[in-house]
Tab-separated table of C-alpha atoms and ligand atoms in Angstrom:
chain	number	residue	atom	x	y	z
U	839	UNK	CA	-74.801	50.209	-42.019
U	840	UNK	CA	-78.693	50.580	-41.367
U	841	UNK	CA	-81.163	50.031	-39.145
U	842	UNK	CA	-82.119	46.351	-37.961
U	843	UNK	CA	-84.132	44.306	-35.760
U	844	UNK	CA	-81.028	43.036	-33.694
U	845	UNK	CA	-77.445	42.205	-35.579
U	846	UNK	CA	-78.514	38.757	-33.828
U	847	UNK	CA	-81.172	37.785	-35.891
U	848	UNK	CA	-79.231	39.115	-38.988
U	849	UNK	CA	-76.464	36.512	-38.086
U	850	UNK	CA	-78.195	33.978	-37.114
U	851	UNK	CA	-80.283	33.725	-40.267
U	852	UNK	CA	-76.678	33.913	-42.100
U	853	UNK	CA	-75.345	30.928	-40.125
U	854	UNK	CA	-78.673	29.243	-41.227
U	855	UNK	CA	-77.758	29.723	-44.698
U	856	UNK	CA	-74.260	27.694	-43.885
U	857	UNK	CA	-72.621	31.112	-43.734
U	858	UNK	CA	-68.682	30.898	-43.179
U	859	UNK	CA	-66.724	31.662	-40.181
U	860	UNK	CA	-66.266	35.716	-39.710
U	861	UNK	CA	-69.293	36.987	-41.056
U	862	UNK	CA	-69.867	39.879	-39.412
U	863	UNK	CA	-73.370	42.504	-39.237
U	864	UNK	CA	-72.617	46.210	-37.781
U	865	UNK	CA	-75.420	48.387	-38.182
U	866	UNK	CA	-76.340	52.624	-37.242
U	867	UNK	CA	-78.952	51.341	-34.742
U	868	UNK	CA	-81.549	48.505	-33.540
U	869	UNK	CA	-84.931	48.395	-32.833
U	870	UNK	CA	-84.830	44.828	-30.628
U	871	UNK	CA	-81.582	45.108	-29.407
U	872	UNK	CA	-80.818	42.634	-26.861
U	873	UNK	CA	-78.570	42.158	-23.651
U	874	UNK	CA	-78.120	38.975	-21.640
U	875	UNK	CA	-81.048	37.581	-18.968
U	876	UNK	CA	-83.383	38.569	-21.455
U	877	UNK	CA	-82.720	42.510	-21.359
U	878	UNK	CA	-82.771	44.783	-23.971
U	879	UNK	CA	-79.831	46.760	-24.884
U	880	UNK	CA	-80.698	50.558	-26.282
U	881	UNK	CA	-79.425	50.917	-29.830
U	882	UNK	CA	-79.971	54.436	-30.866
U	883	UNK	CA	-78.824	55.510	-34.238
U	884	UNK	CA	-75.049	56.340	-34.616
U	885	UNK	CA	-74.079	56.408	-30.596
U	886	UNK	CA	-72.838	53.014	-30.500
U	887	UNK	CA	-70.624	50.028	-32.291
U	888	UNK	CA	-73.605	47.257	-32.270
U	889	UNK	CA	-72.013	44.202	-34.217
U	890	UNK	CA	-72.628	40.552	-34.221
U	891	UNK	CA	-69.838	38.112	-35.470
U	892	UNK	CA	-70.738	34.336	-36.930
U	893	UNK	CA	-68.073	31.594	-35.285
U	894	UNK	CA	-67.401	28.412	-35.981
U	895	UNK	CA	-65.348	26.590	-33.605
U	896	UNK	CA	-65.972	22.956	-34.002
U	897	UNK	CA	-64.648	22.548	-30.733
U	898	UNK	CA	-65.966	21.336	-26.974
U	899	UNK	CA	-67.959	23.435	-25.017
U	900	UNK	CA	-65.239	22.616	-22.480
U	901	UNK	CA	-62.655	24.127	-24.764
U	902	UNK	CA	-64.764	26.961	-25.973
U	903	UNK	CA	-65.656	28.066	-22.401
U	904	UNK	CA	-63.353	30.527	-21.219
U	905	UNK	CA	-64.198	32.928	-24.451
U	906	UNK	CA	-66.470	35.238	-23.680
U	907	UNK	CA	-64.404	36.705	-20.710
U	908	UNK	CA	-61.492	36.373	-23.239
U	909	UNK	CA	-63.493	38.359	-25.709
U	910	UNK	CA	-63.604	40.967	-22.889
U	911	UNK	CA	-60.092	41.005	-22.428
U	912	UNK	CA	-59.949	41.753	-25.918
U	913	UNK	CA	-61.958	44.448	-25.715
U	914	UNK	CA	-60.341	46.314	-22.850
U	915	UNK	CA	-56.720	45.675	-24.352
U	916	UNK	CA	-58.437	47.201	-27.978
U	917	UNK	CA	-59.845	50.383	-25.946
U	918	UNK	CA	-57.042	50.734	-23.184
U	919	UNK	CA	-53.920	48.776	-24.841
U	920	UNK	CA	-51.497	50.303	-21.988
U	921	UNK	CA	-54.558	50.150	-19.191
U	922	UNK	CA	-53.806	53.776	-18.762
U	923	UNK	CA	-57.739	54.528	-18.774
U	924	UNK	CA	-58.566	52.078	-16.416
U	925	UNK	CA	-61.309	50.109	-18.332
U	926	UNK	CA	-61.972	46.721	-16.356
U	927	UNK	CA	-63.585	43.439	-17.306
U	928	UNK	CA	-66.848	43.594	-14.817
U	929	UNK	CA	-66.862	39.246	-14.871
U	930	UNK	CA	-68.619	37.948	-17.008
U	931	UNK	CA	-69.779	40.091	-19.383
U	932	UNK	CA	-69.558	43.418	-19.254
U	933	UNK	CA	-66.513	46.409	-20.138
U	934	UNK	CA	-66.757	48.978	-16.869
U	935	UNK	CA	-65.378	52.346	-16.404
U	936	UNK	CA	-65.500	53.192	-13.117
U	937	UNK	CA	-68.208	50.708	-12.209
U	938	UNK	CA	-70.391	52.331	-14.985
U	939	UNK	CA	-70.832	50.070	-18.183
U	940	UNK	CA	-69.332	50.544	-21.618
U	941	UNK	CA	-69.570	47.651	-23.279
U	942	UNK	CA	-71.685	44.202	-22.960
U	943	UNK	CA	-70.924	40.704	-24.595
U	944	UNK	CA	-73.714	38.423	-25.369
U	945	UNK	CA	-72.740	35.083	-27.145
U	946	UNK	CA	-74.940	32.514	-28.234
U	947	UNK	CA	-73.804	28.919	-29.188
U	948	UNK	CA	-75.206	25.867	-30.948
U	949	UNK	CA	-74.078	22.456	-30.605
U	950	UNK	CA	-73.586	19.998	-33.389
U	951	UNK	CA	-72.940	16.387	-31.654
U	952	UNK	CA	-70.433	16.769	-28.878
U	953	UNK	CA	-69.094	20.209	-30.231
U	954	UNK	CA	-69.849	23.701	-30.001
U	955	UNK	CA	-70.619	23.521	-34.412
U	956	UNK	CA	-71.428	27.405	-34.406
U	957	UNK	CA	-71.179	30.650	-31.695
U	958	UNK	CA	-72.786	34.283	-32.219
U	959	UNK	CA	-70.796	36.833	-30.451
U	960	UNK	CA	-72.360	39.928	-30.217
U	961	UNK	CA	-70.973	43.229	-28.692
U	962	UNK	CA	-72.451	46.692	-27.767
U	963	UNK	CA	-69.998	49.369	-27.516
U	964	UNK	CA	-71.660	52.765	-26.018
U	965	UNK	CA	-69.679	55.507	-28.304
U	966	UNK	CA	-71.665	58.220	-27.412
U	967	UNK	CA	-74.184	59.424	-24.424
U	968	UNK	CA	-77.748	58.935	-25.254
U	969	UNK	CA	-80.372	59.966	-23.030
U	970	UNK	CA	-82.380	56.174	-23.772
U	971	UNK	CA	-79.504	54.544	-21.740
U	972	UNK	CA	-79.346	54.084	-18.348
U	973	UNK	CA	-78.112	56.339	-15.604
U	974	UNK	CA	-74.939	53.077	-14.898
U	975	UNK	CA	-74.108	53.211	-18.986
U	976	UNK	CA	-71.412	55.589	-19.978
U	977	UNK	CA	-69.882	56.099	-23.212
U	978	UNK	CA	-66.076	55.942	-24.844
U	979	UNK	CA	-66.612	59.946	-25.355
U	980	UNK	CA	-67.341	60.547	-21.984
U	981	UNK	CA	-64.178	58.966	-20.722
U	982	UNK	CA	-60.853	60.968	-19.815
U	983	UNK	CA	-58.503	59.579	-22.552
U	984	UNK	CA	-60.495	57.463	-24.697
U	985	UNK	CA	-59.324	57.921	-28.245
U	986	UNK	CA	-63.041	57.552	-29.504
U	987	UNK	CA	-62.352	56.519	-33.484
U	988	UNK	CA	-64.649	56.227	-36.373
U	989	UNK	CA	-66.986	52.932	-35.823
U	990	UNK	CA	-65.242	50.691	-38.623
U	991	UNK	CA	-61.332	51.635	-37.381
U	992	UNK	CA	-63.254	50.797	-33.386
U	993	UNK	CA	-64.098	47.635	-35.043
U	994	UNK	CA	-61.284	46.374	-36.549
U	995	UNK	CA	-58.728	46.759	-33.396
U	996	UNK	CA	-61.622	44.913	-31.397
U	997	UNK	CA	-61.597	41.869	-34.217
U	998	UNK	CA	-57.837	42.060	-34.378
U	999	UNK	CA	-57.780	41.717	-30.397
U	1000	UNK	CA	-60.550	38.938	-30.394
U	1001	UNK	CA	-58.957	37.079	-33.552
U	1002	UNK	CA	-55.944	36.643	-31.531
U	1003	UNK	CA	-57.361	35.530	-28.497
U	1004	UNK	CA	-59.784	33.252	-30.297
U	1005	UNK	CA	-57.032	31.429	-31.562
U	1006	UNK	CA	-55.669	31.050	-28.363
U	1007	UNK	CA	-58.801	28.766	-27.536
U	1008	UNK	CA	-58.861	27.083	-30.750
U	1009	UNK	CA	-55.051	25.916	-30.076
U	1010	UNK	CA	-56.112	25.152	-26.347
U	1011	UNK	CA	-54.261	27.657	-24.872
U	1012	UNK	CA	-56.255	29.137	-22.201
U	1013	UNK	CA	-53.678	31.040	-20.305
U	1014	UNK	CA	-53.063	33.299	-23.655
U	1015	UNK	CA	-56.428	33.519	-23.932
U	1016	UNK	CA	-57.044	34.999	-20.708
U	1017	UNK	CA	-53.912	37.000	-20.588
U	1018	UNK	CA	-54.057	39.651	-17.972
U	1019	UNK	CA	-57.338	38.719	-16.698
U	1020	UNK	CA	-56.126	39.544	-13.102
U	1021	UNK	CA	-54.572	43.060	-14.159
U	1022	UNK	CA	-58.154	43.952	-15.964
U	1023	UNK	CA	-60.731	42.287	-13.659
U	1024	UNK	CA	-62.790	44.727	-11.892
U	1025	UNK	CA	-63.853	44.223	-7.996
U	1026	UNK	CA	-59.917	42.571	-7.562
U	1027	UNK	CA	-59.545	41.874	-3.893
U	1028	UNK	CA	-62.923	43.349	-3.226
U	1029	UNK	CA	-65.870	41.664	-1.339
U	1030	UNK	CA	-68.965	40.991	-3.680
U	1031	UNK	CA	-72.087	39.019	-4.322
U	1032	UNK	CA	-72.767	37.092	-7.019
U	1033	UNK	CA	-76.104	35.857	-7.815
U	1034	UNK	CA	-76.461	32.574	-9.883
U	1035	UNK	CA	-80.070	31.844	-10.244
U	1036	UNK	CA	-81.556	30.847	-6.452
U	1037	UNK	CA	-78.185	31.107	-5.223
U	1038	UNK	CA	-75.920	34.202	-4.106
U	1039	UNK	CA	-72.642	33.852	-3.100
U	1040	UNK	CA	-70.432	36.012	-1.228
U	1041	UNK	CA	-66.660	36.566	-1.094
U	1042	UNK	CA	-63.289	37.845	-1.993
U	1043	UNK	CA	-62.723	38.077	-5.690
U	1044	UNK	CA	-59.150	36.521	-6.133
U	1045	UNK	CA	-59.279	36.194	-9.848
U	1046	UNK	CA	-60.376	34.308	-13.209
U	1047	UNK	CA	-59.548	30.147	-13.772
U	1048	UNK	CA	-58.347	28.841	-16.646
U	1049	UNK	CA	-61.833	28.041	-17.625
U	1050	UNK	CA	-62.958	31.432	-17.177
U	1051	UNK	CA	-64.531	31.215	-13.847
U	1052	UNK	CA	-64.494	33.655	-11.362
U	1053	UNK	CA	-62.875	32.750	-8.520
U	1054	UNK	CA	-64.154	33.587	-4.797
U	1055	UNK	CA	-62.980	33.328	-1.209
U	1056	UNK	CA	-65.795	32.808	0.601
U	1057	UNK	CA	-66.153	32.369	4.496
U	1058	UNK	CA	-65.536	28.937	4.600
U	1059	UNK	CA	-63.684	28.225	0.554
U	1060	UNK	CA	-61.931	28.831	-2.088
U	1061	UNK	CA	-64.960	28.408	-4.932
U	1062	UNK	CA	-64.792	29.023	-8.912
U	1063	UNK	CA	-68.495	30.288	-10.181
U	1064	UNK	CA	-68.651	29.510	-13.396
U	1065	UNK	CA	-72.129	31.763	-14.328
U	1066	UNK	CA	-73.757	34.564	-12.476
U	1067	UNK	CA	-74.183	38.195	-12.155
U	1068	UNK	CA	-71.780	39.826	-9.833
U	1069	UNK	CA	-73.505	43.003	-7.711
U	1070	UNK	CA	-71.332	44.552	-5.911
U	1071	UNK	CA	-71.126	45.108	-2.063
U	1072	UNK	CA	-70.360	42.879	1.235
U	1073	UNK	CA	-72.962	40.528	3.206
U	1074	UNK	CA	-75.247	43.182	4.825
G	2596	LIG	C1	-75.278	42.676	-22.283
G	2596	LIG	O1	-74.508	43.421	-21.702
G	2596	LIG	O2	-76.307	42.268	-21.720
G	2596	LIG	C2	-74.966	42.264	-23.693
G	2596	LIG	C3	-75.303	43.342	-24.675
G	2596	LIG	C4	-75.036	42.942	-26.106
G	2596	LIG	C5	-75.559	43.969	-27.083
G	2596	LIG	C6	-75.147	43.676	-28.482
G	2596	LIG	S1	-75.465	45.020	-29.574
G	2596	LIG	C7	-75.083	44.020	-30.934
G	2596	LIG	C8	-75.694	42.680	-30.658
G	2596	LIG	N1	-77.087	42.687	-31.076
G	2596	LIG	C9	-77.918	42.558	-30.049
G	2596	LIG	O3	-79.149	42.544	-30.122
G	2596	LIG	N2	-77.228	42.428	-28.919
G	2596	LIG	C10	-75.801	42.471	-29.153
């Protein structure tokens, strides 16, 4: 493990090369690490897990849909298999404690014809507290009953956890895929906003679709919002 510009690039160059399926990069830190919207995510040396993983699904974006919140899923079940910590999937993307963030998903895919030919999954895990994060970032050390392991051990129950649930999608299975989505979904039967571009929408959150949408009561409807940040809070 060293120091690179983002495990992104280092992937992405790999898959470039015709790479095979489960190549993986972890490195000790990043100097352009990156976060979803265009953010950047703060990499400093030896306080995080900062890994990007080179897929190769081969099947419909349809199909391949609901797998970044099932890559969550994975992640919570890895860090809290009997949900006694209370980790929770923050829809879409992000691992919460307490409505302060652990752990961020960013995947990237590439289409070859009609199917999704290659996917970069990347994952931030905060390990340790770092004065470069932000004040909502906390880390697995900082949490009452973590069991914060060495990096590579971290590593391999998240794979193990994603590897199952990745096949899941590959045989079309969705509901294993998203198994316990409703039992790990943070802001369950709360009122939120989500904001999807120029849009924001506000309502209930009643759960996750089989597609991976999150799905909202609103005033009038039931509606499933397929992209989006949520933010937290009623209509003011
Ligand atoms: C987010 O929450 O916005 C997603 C954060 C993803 C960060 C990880 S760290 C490893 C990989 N390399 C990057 O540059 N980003 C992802």
């Amino acid at each position: 493990m060293g120091t690179v510009t983002s495990t992104m690039d280092i992937v992405r160059q790999l898959e470039r090369l015709g790479a095979a399926e489960g190549i993986t990069v972890i490195a000790a830190s990043q100097t352009r690490g990156r976060g979803r919207a265009g953010r950047s995510w703060q990499s400093p040396e030896s306080a995080g897990l900062y890994c990007s993983i080179l897929l190769r699904p081969r099947i419909s974006p349809y199909r391949f849909q609901p797998f970044s919140i099932a890559v969550g899923l994975a992640l919570c079940e890895a860090l809290d298999p009997d949900q006694q910590i209370g980790l929770r999937l923050k829809w879409p993307n992000d691992i919460v404690y307490q409505e302060k963030k652990l752990a961020g998903i960013l995947l990237t895919t590439s289409l070859g014809g009609a199917l999704v030919e290659s996917a970069i999954l990347g994952i931030g895990l905060n390990l340790h507290p770092d004065t470069a994060r932000p004040d909502h970032a906390i880390s697995l050390t900082e949490i009452p009953g973590s069991n914060p392991a060495a990096v590579e051990q971290l590593f391999e129950s998240i794979a193990r956890m994603i590897g199952l649930r990745y096949d899941a999608i590959l045989c079309e299975d969705p509901e294993r895929a998203l198994a316990d989505a409703d039992a790990r979904l943070a802001f369950l039967g709360r009122a939120v906003a989500i904001e999807d571009g120029s849009m924001t929408h506000f309502g209930q959150v009643i759960g996750i679709d089989d597609r991976g949408a999150l799905q909202l009561a609103t005033s009038s409807a039931v509606v499933a919002i397929s992209s989006g940040e949520l933010t937290r809070g009623p209509r003011s």
